[in-house]
Rosetta silent file (secondary structure, phi, psi, omega in degrees, C-alpha in Angstrom):
SEQUENCE: MITNPYLNILDEINPSSNYIPKKAEYVAWYKRHYKAIAKQSYNDFCMQELIWAFNEFKNLVSFLEHEQTIIEANNRYKLLDKENNEEVIEWLIDYENVYQYAEHFYCSHFEWEESKIEGDKIIVSKELRIKIELSDFKEFILFEKTFRPLLTKYKNELQK
SCORE:     score description
SCORE:     0.000 S_00000001
   1 L     0.000  103.649 -167.234  122.049   67.501  123.550 S_00000001
   2 L  -143.479  143.029  171.630  119.000   68.578  123.748 S_00000001
   3 L   -87.578    6.797 -166.764  116.346   68.825  121.571 S_00000001
   4 L   -59.090   57.537 -174.664  113.281   70.646  122.812 S_00000001
   5 L    38.940  -88.581  164.415  112.912   73.978  121.213 S_00000001
   6 L   -44.082  -44.113 -159.818  112.389   75.228  124.183 S_00000001
   7 L   -99.353  -23.927 -132.835  115.777   74.039  125.603 S_00000001
   8 H   -96.641  -21.184  118.565  117.735   73.975  122.888 S_00000001
   9 H    28.415  -56.588 -148.120  118.716   77.953  124.627 S_00000001
  10 H  -104.347   28.654 -124.393  120.449   75.951  127.187 S_00000001
  11 L  -152.776  -79.498  144.449  121.946   73.845  125.023 S_00000001
  12 L    53.562 -100.125 -132.822  124.438   76.908  124.394 S_00000001
  13 L  -116.528   -2.154 -165.958  125.719   77.387  127.549 S_00000001
  14 L   -65.911  129.643  151.484  125.529   72.997  128.292 S_00000001
  15 L   -66.574  157.243  166.879  129.686   72.145  129.051 S_00000001
  16 L  -140.112 -109.809 -162.232  130.543   68.874  128.092 S_00000001
  17 L  -106.593  -39.629  157.113  132.879   65.601  128.998 S_00000001
  18 L   -86.164  -38.932  172.644  136.134   68.485  127.751 S_00000001
  19 L  -105.382  147.821 -168.405  135.073   71.287  128.032 S_00000001
  20 L  -156.438  107.748  176.749  133.181   73.878  130.799 S_00000001
  21 L   -36.152  121.509  160.640  132.559   77.032  130.365 S_00000001
  22 L   -26.325  148.681 -145.477  134.069   80.245  132.084 S_00000001
  23 H  -104.065    2.463   85.834  132.580   81.749  134.325 S_00000001
  24 H    20.523  -47.175 -156.652  132.346   84.706  131.947 S_00000001
  25 H  -100.055  -42.761  158.226  130.850   83.298  129.402 S_00000001
  26 H   -52.419  -97.440 -150.283  127.683   81.902  131.915 S_00000001
  27 H   -43.294  -31.390 -150.069  127.404   85.880  132.693 S_00000001
  28 H  -103.341  -22.488  174.640  127.894   86.988  128.815 S_00000001
  29 H   -88.607  -61.891 -157.857  125.182   83.804  127.739 S_00000001
  30 H   -65.524  -38.806 -173.780  122.464   84.774  130.900 S_00000001
  31 H   -57.984  -55.628 -144.470  123.089   88.944  129.988 S_00000001
  32 H   -66.710  -47.325  153.768  122.605   87.565  125.807 S_00000001
  33 H    -5.486  -65.508 -153.657  119.808   85.681  126.868 S_00000001
  34 H   -68.791  -43.310  157.956  117.722   86.774  130.020 S_00000001
  35 H   -57.767 -107.950  166.542  115.419   89.228  128.269 S_00000001
  36 H    96.966 -127.823 -169.622  114.275   86.653  126.447 S_00000001
  37 H  -100.930  -10.140 -146.102  112.692   83.490  128.223 S_00000001
  38 H  -102.999   14.615  142.774  111.720   86.647  130.600 S_00000001
  39 L   -45.830  -20.058 -173.903  109.219   87.901  128.086 S_00000001
  40 L   -99.111 -171.782  161.306  107.443   84.511  127.790 S_00000001
  41 L   -92.849  154.901  172.024  104.410   83.102  129.322 S_00000001
  42 L   -47.227   44.542 -158.323  104.362   79.874  131.510 S_00000001
  43 L   -45.017  -58.924 -156.084  103.201   78.087  128.135 S_00000001
  44 L  -136.614  138.831  168.473  104.006   75.140  128.602 S_00000001
  45 L   -17.392 -108.771  -94.542  106.382   71.941  131.299 S_00000001
  46 L   -84.052  -38.904 -175.546  109.325   72.842  128.946 S_00000001
  47 H   -74.546    1.100 -159.774  109.622   77.319  129.243 S_00000001
  48 H   -82.871  -39.555 -163.440  108.348   76.420  132.921 S_00000001
  49 H   -73.461  -71.852  171.633  112.037   74.702  132.894 S_00000001
  50 H   -18.879  -49.220  159.053  113.654   77.352  131.568 S_00000001
  51 H   -56.175   -6.477 -175.220  112.381   79.587  133.654 S_00000001
  52 H  -105.407  -63.262 -173.358  113.748   77.543  136.188 S_00000001
  53 H   -33.508  -57.371 -147.514  116.836   77.232  134.544 S_00000001
  54 H   -81.520  -56.388  170.270  117.207   80.763  133.739 S_00000001
  55 H  -107.785   38.632  104.616  117.183   81.641  137.631 S_00000001
  56 H     4.773 -103.345 -159.232  120.100   79.004  138.332 S_00000001
  57 H   -90.475   22.962  163.604  121.745   80.756  136.722 S_00000001
  58 H   -40.162  -82.118  -76.646  120.205   84.304  137.964 S_00000001
  59 H  -133.359  -54.947  172.483  121.241   83.459  141.151 S_00000001
  60 L   -94.866   23.696  -83.903  125.157   82.543  139.966 S_00000001
  61 H   156.345  -74.228 -173.016  125.339   84.924  137.201 S_00000001
  62 H   -95.345   30.752  157.894  124.751   87.842  141.014 S_00000001
  63 H   -82.881  -96.596 -166.215  127.236   85.652  142.267 S_00000001
  64 H   -57.083  -27.859 -169.882  129.975   86.774  140.083 S_00000001
  65 L   -78.742   16.616  152.357  128.838   90.151  138.941 S_00000001
  66 L   -92.618    4.417  164.959  130.307   90.814  143.151 S_00000001
  67 L   -21.045  -53.175  176.044  132.660   89.510  142.199 S_00000001
  68 L   -65.496  -69.288 -151.181  135.188   92.681  141.677 S_00000001
  69 H   -50.258  -29.942  161.570  134.356   93.856  145.258 S_00000001
  70 H   -51.591  -10.519 -165.515  135.573   90.617  146.829 S_00000001
  71 H  -102.001  -66.955  158.677  138.313   91.541  145.070 S_00000001
  72 H   -72.119   -1.559  141.165  138.505   94.543  146.345 S_00000001
  73 L   -39.657  -68.625 -174.190  137.683   93.264  149.400 S_00000001
  74 H   -87.286  -32.447 -177.221  140.927   91.421  149.593 S_00000001
  75 H   -58.921  -46.398 -156.364  143.374   93.753  148.385 S_00000001
  76 H   -31.043  -61.070  148.448  141.785   96.250  151.443 S_00000001
  77 H    32.344  -80.944  -78.983  142.945   93.166  153.490 S_00000001
  78 H  -129.830  -94.284  129.966  145.833   92.699  152.663 S_00000001
  79 L    25.542  -26.736  162.205  146.811   97.026  153.202 S_00000001
  80 L  -134.826  154.925 -178.596  145.671   96.511  157.268 S_00000001
  81 L    -8.787  -25.047  159.860  146.872   97.139  160.687 S_00000001
  82 L    96.538  -63.356 -167.014  146.175   93.574  161.607 S_00000001
  83 L   -94.472    8.352 -170.174  146.211   94.967  165.176 S_00000001
  84 L  -117.516  130.993 -169.272  144.252   98.443  164.964 S_00000001
  85 H   -91.496  -17.854  154.852  140.852   96.789  165.828 S_00000001
  86 H   -56.798  -53.157  166.509  139.215   99.998  164.608 S_00000001
  87 H   -69.503  -16.468  155.644  140.232  100.008  160.837 S_00000001
  88 H   -56.129  -33.899  164.388  139.421   95.721  161.287 S_00000001
  89 H   -60.183  -51.435  172.007  136.159   96.879  161.697 S_00000001
  90 H   -27.501  -86.039  176.382  135.946   99.339  159.399 S_00000001
  91 H   -29.449  -38.725  176.781  136.883   96.742  156.778 S_00000001
  92 H   -71.681  -47.014  167.927  133.949   94.111  158.032 S_00000001
  93 H   -28.381  -54.449 -148.866  131.552   97.297  158.481 S_00000001
  94 H   -86.084  -17.877 -176.208  132.482   97.583  155.258 S_00000001
  95 L  -126.019   25.043 -162.989  132.130   94.304  153.316 S_00000001
  96 H   -95.146   -4.514 -174.458  129.189   92.556  155.526 S_00000001
  97 H  -101.113  -68.817 -178.403  126.582   92.937  152.652 S_00000001
  98 H   -67.496  -19.757  149.999  128.584   91.051  149.662 S_00000001
  99 H    -4.618  -97.773  151.840  129.509   88.642  152.910 S_00000001
 100 H    -9.265  -44.870 -166.094  125.795   88.504  153.634 S_00000001
 101 H   -90.887  -41.450 -145.885  125.445   88.039  149.619 S_00000001
 102 H   -99.960   -4.586  171.983  128.175   85.890  149.000 S_00000001
 103 H  -115.837   12.950  160.989  127.450   82.691  152.069 S_00000001
 104 H   -67.372  -59.962  173.147  123.807   83.315  150.772 S_00000001
 105 H   -92.497   -5.192  172.218  124.894   81.600  147.705 S_00000001
 106 L   -62.634  -20.596 -144.244  127.537   79.366  149.305 S_00000001
 107 L   -98.438  -65.371 -105.808  124.926   77.807  151.765 S_00000001
 108 L  -110.337   28.097 -124.137  122.055   77.558  149.531 S_00000001
 109 L  -115.755  -15.669 -175.407  124.064   76.799  146.237 S_00000001
 110 L   161.442  131.714 -173.049  127.250   73.595  147.827 S_00000001
 111 L  -102.366    1.520 -124.361  128.153   73.428  151.332 S_00000001
 112 L   -48.673   96.645  145.307  131.272   71.292  149.023 S_00000001
 113 L   -95.102  150.232 -175.165  131.008   68.328  150.011 S_00000001
 114 H     8.678 -107.081 -125.888  132.357   64.997  148.019 S_00000001
 115 H   -48.045  -41.308  159.555  129.065   65.414  145.992 S_00000001
 116 H   -84.117  -12.179 -176.513  129.339   69.145  144.783 S_00000001
 117 L  -115.923  127.424  102.454  133.455   69.139  143.961 S_00000001
 118 L   -92.181  124.440 -164.180  134.477   67.485  140.882 S_00000001
 119 L    60.759 -133.111 -163.863  138.530   66.566  140.444 S_00000001
 120 L   -94.013   55.592  168.120  139.044   70.836  140.255 S_00000001
 121 E  -133.092  174.367  148.194  135.517   71.681  139.814 S_00000001
 122 E   -90.598  154.051 -155.782  132.460   72.911  141.507 S_00000001
 123 E  -102.611   73.913  160.149  129.245   71.388  141.225 S_00000001
 124 L  -125.095   19.400  158.708  126.316   73.909  140.852 S_00000001
 125 L  -172.601  118.129 -158.749  123.819   72.948  139.655 S_00000001
 126 L   -62.140  -33.118  176.852  123.533   69.290  138.744 S_00000001
 127 L   -60.179  -41.966 -173.465  120.639   69.120  136.484 S_00000001
 128 L  -117.463   27.171  171.091  121.300   71.527  134.621 S_00000001
 129 L    81.854   -9.161 -157.972  125.586   70.691  134.722 S_00000001
 130 L   -98.691  146.827 -157.828  127.031   73.768  134.970 S_00000001
 131 E  -115.517  164.425 -179.493  130.140   73.147  136.414 S_00000001
 132 E  -164.426  139.432 -167.787  133.212   76.122  137.528 S_00000001
 133 E   -63.704  109.590 -163.519  136.424   75.718  137.708 S_00000001
 134 L   -65.285   33.236  144.597  137.044   75.780  141.827 S_00000001
 135 L   -65.828  -70.295 -167.351  139.828   78.378  140.566 S_00000001
 136 L   -56.521    6.262  -85.739  137.703   80.223  139.720 S_00000001
 137 L  -172.874  -48.495 -170.856  136.663   80.654  143.315 S_00000001
 138 H   -59.811  -31.578  156.293  139.886   81.824  144.943 S_00000001
 139 H   -36.249  -75.930 -162.864  139.146   85.743  145.872 S_00000001
 140 H   -59.320  -48.509 -178.650  136.179   83.952  147.320 S_00000001
 141 H   -64.512  -73.553 -126.200  137.423   81.206  149.743 S_00000001
 142 H   -72.335  -29.433 -165.795  140.016   83.903  150.013 S_00000001
 143 H   -52.857  -17.168  165.994  137.729   86.452  151.119 S_00000001
 144 H   -86.199  -13.643  148.515  136.098   83.722  153.837 S_00000001
 145 H   -58.653  -39.397  170.879  138.943   83.192  155.045 S_00000001
 146 H   -91.685  -50.323 -171.937  139.694   86.132  156.421 S_00000001
 147 L  -106.253   52.559 -166.592  136.288   87.631  157.085 S_00000001
 148 L  -127.785  -50.312  173.337  134.438   84.885  158.649 S_00000001
 149 L   -95.937   15.559  151.594  137.035   84.835  161.885 S_00000001
 150 L   -83.212  -27.352 -143.741  137.664   87.912  162.296 S_00000001
 151 H   -84.746  -14.782 -167.428  133.751   88.913  162.336 S_00000001
 152 H   -86.858  -10.610 -163.804  133.528   86.058  164.788 S_00000001
 153 H   -44.931  -57.974 -142.924  136.519   87.277  166.746 S_00000001
 154 H   -88.240    0.899  167.194  135.049   90.191  167.007 S_00000001
 155 H  -108.054    7.932  165.583  131.111   89.477  168.162 S_00000001
 156 H   -83.274  -19.577 -153.556  132.641   86.698  170.810 S_00000001
 157 L   -98.642  -27.244  144.762  134.863   89.332  171.865 S_00000001
 158 L   -56.801  -40.425 -166.397  131.193   92.188  171.832 S_00000001
 159 L   -78.033   11.019 -153.923  129.704   89.281  173.856 S_00000001
 160 L   -83.563    0.000    0.000  132.450   89.279  176.737 S_00000001
């Protein structure tokens, strides 16, 4: 339990031993408190720590806000004629930006090392005890498994 008045806001979203907030709860919490935190000055260590924590959440929320585009990419991929190079390359180009963003988030927050996985949870921030169900990332995992191999394949073919 966080007792400092500056950091009580973090207690609202702190996971417990028997409950991990869902990704939608992280997003709603962040959006509910972001303006209040953004207007605060850096007047002491606790406020600086809270602003740092909000930056961690900002990265998570920004990634989660791309989820609908990732779902769209996965659905569109299912309909692709995988033998039609033009169609596949067009798909790669259409979703390159979201892939770069998702890959950056993935690399900066977890490489899915054993230390970053706890049971069926991914640890996004040890300091803040932010954990998300691995199943909440299923769309990203599917996108990663299709996008990267195709990108590598076509890059290699173009370099020949």
